PDB file of C-alpha atoms in Angstrom:
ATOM      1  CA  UNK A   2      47.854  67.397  64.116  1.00 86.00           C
ATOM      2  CA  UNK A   3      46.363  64.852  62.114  1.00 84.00           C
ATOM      3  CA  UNK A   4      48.368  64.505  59.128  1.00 87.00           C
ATOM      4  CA  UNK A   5      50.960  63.851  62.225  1.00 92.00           C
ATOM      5  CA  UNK A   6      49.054  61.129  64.087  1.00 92.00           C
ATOM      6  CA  UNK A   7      48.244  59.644  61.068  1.00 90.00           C
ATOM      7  CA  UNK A   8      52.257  59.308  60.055  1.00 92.00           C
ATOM      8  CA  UNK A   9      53.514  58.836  63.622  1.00 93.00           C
ATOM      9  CA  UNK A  10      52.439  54.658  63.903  1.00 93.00           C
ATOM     10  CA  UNK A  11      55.145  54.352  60.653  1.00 93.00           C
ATOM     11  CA  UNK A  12      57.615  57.099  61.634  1.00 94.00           C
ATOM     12  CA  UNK A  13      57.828  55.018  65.342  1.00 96.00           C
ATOM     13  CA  UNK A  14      58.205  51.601  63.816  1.00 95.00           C
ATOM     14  CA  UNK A  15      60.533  52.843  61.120  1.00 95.00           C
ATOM     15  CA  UNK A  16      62.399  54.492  63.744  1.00 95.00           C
ATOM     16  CA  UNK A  17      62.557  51.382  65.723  1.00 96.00           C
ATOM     17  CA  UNK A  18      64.056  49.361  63.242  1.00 94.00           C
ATOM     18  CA  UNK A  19      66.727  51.846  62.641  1.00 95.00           C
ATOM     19  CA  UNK A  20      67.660  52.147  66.065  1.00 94.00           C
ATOM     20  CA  UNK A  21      68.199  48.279  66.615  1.00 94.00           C
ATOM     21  CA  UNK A  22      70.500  48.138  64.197  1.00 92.00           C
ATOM     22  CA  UNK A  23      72.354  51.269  65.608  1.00 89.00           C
ATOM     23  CA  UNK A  24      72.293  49.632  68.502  1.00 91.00           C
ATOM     24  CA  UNK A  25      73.998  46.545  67.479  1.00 88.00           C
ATOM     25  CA  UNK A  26      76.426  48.562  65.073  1.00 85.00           C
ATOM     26  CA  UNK A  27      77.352  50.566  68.499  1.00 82.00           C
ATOM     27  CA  UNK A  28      77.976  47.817  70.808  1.00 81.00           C
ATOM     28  CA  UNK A  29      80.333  46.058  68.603  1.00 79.00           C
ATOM     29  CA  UNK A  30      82.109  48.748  67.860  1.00 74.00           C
ATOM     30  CA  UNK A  31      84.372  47.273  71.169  1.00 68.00           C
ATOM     31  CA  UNK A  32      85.284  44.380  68.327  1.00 70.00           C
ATOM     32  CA  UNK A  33      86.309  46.375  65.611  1.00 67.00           C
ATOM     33  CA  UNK A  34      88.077  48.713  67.629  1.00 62.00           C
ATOM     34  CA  UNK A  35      89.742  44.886  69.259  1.00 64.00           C
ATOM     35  CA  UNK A  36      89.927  43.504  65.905  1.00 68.00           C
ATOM     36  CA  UNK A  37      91.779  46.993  64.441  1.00 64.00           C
ATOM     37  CA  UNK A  38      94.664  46.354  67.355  1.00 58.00           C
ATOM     38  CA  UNK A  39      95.697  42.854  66.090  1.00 68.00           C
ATOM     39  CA  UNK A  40      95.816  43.989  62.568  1.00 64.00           C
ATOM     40  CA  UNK A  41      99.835  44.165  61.349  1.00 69.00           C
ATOM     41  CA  UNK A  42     101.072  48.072  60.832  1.00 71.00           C
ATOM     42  CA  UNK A  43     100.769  47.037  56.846  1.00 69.00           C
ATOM     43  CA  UNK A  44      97.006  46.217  56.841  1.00 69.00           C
ATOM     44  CA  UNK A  45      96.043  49.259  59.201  1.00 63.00           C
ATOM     45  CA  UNK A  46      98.148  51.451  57.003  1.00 69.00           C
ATOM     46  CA  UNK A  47      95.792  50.018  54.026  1.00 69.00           C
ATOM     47  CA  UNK A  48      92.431  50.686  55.923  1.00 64.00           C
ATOM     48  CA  UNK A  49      93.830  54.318  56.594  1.00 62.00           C
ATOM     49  CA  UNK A  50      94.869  54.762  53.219  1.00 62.00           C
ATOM     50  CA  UNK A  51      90.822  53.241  52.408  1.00 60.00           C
ATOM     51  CA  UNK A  52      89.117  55.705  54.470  1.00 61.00           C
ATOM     52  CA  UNK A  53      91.648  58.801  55.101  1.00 59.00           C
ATOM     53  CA  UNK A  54      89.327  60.838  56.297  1.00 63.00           C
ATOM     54  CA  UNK A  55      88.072  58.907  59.436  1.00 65.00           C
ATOM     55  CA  UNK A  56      89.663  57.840  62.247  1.00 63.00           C
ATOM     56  CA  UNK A  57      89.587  54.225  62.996  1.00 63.00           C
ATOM     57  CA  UNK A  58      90.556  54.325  66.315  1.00 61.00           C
ATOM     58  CA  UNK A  59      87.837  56.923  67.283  1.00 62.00           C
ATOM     59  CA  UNK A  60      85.486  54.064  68.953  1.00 64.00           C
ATOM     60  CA  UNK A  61      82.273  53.969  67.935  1.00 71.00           C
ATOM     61  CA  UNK A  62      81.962  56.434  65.376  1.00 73.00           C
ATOM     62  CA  UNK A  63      84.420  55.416  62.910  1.00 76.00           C
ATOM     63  CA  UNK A  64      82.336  52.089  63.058  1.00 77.00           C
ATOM     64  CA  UNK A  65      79.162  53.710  62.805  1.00 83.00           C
ATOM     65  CA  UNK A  66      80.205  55.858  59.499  1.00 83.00           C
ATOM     66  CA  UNK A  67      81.669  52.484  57.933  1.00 81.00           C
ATOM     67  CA  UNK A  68      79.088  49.922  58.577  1.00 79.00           C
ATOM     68  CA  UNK A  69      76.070  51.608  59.948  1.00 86.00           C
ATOM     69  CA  UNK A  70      75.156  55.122  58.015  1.00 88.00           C
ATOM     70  CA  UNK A  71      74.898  53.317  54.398  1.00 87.00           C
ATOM     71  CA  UNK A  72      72.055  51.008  55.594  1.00 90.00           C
ATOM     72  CA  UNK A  73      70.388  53.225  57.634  1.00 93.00           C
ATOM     73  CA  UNK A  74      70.150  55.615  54.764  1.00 93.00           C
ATOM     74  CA  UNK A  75      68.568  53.269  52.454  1.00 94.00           C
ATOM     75  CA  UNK A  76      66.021  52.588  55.288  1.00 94.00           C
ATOM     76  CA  UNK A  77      65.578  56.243  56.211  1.00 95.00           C
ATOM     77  CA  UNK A  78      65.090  56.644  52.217  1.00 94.00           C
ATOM     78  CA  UNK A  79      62.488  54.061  52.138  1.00 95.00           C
ATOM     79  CA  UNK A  80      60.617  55.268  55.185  1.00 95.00           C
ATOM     80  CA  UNK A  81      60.591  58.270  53.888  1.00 95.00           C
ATOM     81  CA  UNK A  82      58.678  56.530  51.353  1.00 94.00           C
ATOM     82  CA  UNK A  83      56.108  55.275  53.188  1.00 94.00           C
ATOM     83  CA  UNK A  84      55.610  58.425  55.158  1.00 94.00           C
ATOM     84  CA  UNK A  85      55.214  60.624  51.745  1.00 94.00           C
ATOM     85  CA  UNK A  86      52.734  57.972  50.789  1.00 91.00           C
ATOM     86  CA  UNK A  87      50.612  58.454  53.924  1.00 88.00           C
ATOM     87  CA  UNK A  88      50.401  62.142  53.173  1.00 86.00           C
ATOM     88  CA  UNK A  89      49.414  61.620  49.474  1.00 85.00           C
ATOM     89  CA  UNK A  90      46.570  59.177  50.122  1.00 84.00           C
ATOM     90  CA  UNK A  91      44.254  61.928  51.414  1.00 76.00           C
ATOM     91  CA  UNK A  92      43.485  62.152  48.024  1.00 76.00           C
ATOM     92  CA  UNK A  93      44.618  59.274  46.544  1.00 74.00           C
ATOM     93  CA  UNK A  94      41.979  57.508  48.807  1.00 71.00           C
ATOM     94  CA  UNK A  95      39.484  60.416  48.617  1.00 68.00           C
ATOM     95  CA  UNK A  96      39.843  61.607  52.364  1.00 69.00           C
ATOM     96  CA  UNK A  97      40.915  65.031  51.180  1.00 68.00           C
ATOM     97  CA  UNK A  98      36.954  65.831  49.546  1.00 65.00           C
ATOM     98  CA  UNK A  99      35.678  65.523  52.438  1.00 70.00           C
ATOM     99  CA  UNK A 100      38.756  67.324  54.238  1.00 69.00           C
ATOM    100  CA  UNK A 101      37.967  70.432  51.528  1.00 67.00           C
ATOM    101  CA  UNK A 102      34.238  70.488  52.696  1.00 68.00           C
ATOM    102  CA  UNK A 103      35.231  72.627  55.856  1.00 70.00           C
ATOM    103  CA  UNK A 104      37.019  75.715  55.731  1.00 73.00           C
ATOM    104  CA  UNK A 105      40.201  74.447  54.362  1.00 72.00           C
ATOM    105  CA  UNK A 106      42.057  75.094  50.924  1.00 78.00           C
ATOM    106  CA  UNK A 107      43.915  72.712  49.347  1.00 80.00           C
ATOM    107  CA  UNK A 108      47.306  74.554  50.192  1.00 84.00           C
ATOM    108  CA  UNK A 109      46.819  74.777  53.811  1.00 84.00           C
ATOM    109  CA  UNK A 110      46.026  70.747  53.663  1.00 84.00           C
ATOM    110  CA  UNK A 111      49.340  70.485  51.316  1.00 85.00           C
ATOM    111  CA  UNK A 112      51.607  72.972  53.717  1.00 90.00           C
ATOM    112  CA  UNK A 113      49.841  71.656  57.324  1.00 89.00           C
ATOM    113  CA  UNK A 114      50.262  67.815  56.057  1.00 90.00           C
ATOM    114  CA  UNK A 115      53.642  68.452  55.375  1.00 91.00           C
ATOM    115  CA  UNK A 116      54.787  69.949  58.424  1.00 94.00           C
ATOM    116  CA  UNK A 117      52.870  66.697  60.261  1.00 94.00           C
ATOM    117  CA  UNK A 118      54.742  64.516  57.904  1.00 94.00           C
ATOM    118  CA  UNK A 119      58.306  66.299  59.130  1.00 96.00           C
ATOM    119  CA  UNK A 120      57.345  66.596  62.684  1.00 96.00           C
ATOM    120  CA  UNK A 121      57.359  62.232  61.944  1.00 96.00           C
ATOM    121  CA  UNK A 122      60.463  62.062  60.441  1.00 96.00           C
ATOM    122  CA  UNK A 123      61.336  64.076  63.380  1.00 96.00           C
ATOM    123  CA  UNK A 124      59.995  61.533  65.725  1.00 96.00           C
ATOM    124  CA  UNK A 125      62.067  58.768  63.512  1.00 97.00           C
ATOM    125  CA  UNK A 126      65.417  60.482  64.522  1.00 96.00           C
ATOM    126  CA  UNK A 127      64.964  61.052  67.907  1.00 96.00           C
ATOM    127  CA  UNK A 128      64.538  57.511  68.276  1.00 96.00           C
ATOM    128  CA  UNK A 129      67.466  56.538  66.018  1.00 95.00           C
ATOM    129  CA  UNK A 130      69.524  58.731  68.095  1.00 94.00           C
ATOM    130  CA  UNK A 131      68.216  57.267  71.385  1.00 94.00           C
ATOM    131  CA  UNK A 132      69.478  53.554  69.729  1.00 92.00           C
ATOM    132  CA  UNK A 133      72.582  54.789  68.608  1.00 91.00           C
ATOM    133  CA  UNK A 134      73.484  56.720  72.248  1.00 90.00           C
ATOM    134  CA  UNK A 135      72.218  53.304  73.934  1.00 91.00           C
ATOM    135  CA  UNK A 136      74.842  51.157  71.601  1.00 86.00           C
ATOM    136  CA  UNK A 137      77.648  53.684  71.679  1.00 83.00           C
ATOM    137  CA  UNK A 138      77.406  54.118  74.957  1.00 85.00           C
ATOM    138  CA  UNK A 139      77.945  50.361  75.355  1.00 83.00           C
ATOM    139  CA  UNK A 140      81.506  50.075  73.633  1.00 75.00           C
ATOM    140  CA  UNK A 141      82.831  53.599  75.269  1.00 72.00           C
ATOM    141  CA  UNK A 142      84.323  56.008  73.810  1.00 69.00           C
ATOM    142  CA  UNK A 143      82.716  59.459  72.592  1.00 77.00           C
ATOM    143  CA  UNK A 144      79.179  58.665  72.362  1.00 85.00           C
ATOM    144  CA  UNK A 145      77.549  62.673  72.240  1.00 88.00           C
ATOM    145  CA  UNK A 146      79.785  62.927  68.117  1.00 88.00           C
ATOM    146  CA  UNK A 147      77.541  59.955  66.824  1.00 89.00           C
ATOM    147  CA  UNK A 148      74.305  60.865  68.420  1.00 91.00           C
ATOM    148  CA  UNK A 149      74.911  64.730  66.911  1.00 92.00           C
ATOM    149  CA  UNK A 150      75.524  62.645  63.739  1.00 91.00           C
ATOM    150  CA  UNK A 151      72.405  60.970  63.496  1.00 93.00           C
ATOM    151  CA  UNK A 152      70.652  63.970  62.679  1.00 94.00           C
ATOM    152  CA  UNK A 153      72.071  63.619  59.090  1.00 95.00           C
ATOM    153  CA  UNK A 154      69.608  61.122  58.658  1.00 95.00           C
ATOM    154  CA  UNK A 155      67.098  62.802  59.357  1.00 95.00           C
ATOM    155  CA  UNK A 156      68.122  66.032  57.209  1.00 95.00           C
ATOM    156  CA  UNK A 157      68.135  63.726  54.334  1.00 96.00           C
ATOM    157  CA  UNK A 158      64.574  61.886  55.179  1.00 96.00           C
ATOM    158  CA  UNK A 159      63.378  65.073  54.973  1.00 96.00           C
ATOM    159  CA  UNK A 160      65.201  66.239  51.542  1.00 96.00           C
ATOM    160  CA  UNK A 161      63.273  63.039  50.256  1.00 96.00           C
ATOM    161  CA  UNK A 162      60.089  63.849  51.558  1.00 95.00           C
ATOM    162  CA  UNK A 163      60.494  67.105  49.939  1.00 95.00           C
ATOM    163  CA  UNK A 164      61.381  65.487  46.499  1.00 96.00           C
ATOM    164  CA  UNK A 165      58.498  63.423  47.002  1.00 94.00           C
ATOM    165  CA  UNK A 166      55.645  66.265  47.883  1.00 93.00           C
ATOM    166  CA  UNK A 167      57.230  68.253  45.191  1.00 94.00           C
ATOM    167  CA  UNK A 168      56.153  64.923  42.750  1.00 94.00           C
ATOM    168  CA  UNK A 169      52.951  64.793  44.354  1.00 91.00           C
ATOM    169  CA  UNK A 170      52.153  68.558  43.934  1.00 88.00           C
ATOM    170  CA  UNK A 171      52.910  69.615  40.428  1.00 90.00           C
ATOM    171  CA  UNK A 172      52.501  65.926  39.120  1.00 89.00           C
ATOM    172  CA  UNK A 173      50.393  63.395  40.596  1.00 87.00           C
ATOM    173  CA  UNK A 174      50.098  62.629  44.412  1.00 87.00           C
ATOM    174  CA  UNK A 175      50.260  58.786  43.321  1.00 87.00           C
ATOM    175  CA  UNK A 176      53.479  59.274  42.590  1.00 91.00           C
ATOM    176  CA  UNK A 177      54.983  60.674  45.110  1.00 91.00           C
ATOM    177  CA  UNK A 178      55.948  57.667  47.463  1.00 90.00           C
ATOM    178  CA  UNK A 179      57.186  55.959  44.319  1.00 93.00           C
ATOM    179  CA  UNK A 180      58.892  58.432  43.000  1.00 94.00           C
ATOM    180  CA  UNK A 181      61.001  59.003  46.672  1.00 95.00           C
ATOM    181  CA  UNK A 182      61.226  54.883  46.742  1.00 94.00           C
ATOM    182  CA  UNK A 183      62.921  54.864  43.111  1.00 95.00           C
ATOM    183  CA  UNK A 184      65.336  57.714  44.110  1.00 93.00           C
ATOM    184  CA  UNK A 185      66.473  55.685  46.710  1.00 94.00           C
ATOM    185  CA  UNK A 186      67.346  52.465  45.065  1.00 94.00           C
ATOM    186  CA  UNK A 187      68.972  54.857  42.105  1.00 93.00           C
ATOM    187  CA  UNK A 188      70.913  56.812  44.855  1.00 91.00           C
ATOM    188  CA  UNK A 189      72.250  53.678  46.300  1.00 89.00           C
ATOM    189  CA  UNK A 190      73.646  52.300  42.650  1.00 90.00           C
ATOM    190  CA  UNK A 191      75.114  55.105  41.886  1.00 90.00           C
ATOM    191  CA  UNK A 192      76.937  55.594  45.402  1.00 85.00           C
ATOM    192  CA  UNK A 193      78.022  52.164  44.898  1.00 83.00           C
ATOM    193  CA  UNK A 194      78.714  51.220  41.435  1.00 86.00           C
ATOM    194  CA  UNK A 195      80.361  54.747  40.338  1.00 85.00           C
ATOM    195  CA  UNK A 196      83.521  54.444  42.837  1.00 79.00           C
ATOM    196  CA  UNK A 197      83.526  50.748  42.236  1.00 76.00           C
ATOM    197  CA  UNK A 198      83.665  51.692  38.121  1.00 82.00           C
ATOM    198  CA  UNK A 199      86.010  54.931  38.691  1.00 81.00           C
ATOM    199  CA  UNK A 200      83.938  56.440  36.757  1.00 84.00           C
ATOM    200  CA  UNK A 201      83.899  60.430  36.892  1.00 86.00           C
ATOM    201  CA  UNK A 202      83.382  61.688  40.534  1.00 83.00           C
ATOM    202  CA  UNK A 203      80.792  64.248  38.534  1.00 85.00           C
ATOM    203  CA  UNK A 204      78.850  61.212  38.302  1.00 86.00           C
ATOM    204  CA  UNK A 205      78.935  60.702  41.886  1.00 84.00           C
ATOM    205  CA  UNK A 206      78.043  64.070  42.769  1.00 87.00           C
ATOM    206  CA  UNK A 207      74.505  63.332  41.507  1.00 86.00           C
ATOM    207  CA  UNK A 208      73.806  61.037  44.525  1.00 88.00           C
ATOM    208  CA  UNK A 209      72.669  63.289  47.037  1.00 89.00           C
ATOM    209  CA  UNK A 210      74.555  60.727  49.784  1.00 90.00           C
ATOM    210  CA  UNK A 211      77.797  61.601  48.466  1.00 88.00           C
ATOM    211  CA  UNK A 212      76.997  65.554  49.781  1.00 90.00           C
ATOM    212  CA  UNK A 213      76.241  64.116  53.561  1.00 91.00           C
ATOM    213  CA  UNK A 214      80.006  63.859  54.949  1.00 87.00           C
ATOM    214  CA  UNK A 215      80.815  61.627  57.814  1.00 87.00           C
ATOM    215  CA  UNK A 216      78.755  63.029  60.197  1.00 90.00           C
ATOM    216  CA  UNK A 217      79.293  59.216  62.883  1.00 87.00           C
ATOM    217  CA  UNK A 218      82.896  61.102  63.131  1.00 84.00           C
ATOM    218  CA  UNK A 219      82.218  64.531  63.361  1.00 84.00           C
ATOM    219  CA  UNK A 220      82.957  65.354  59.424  1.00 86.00           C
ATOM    220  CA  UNK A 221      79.933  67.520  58.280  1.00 89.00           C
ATOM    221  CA  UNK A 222      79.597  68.587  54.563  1.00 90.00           C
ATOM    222  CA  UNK A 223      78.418  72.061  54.715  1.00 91.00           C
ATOM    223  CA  UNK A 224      76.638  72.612  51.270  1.00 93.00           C
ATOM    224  CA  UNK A 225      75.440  69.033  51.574  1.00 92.00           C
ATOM    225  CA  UNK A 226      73.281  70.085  54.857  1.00 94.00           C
ATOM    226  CA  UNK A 227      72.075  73.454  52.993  1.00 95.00           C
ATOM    227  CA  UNK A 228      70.766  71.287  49.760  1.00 94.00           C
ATOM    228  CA  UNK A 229      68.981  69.090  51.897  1.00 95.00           C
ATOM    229  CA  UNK A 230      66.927  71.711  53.845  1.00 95.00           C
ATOM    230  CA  UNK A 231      66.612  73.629  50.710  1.00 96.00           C
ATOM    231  CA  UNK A 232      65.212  70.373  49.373  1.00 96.00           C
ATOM    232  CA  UNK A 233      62.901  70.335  52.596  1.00 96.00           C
ATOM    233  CA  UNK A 234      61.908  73.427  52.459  1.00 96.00           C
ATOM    234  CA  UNK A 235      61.423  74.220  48.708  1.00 95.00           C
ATOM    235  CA  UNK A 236      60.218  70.710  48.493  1.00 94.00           C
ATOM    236  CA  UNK A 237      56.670  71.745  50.834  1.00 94.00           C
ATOM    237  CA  UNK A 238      56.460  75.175  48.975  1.00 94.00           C
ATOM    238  CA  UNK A 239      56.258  73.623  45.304  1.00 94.00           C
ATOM    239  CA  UNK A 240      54.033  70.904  46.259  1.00 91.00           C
ATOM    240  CA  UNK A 241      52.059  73.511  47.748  1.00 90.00           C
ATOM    241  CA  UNK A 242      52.011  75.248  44.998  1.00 91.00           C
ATOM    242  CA  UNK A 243      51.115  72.250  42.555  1.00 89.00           C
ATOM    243  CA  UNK A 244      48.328  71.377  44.780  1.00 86.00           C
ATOM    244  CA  UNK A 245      46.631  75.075  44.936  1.00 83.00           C
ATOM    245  CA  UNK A 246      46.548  74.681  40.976  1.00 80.00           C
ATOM    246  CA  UNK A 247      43.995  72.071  41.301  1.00 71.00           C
ATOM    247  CA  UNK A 248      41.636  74.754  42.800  1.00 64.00           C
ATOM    248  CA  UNK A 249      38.555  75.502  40.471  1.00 52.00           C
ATOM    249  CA  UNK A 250      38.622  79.294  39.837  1.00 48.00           C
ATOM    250  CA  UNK A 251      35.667  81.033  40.338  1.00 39.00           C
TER     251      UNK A 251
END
């Protein structure tokens, strides 16, 4: 409960951010979808050749998974960030001596702290998805397929805030919001640059965005859901781990 009031002040904000600019993604999804109906049969056969796997004309989805999900995944990445870095200062900032003074080991701080931290990022979707309902529902259309969608980005929040107690549990807890912050900027290059490059789609495969689908359209990836909660999950038990090697044996 504390770890969790401690994180929810930067899960709320973060989450309000996010959602504005769902919002305003959403509710001009009515000028795309305007815009896509004066465009010549050529060009629109282009943008469907572009993006063959979403359907421009689906409303505010298809504008959502263009021009939305790629910016809010950076800033889901980076709040993630911040979030991991909240749960690492309790000993970074030396709350977590006194926290070890009552009854408490160090893996129930690690495994409770963690589950406060993803109760947050919780928080931080449900209010993305409240944005992005508000917006969609603005331009029409099917609004429920791009609210379902927006739990992708919180599946992958919590994938990095795995990565990042991971970092902070078998290496050193300092490093664990910078280590999520750099994986985000690196993610982002190589989403970006390898297409751009044609370099081998192996490449690509590394950036764990490429594995999310297009979930503003109803287009899940599968294996790309499982990897994140794995991440999640196996994320919380390693740090765990790291952490209960710091214990003095007696």
């Amino acid at each position: 409960a504390r770890s969790f009031g401690e994180r929810l002040p930067g899960a709320f904000w973060w989450g309000i951010a996010v959602a504005l600019m769902g919002f305003v993604f959403g509710a001009a999804a009515t000028s795309f979808s305007a815009t896509l109906a004066q465009l010549s049969p050529d060009t629109l056969q282009i943008f469907e050749a572009m993006f063959p796997n979403i359907d421009l004309t689906s409303g505010a989805g298809a504008f959502l998974q263009l021009g939305f999900l790629t910016f809010a995944l950076i800033l889901a990445g980076f709040a993630a960030s911040t979030l991991v870095g909240g749960w690492a200062s309790d000993e970074t900032d030396g709350r977590l001596e006194m926290l070890l003074a009552t009854p408490m080991s160090r893996v129930r701080w690690a495994v409770h702290g963690g589950l406060g931290l993803y109760a947050a990022v919780g928080v931080f979707t449900l209010i993305v998805m409240i944005g992005i309902g508000i917006g969609s529902s603005i331009s029409g259309g099917d609004v429920t397929t791009p609210i379902v969608g927006t739990l992708v980005i919180g599946l992958y929040s919590l994938a990095l805030c795995g990565i990042g107690m991971a970092v902070g549990g078998v290496f050193r807890t300092s490093w664990a919001g910078e280590v999520v912050a750099l994986l985000v900027i690196v993610t982002f290059l190589v989403d970006l640059v390898v297409p751009a490059m044609q370099w081998p789609e192996a490449l690509h495969q590394l950036a764990l965005t490429s594995h999310l689908g297009h979930p503003m359209v109803g287009l899940w990836d599968g294996p790309g859901m499982a990897l994140c909660a794995a991440l999640a999950v196996g994320g919380l038990l390693l740090g765990a781990w790291g952490i209960a090697r710091r214990d003095v044996q007696r």
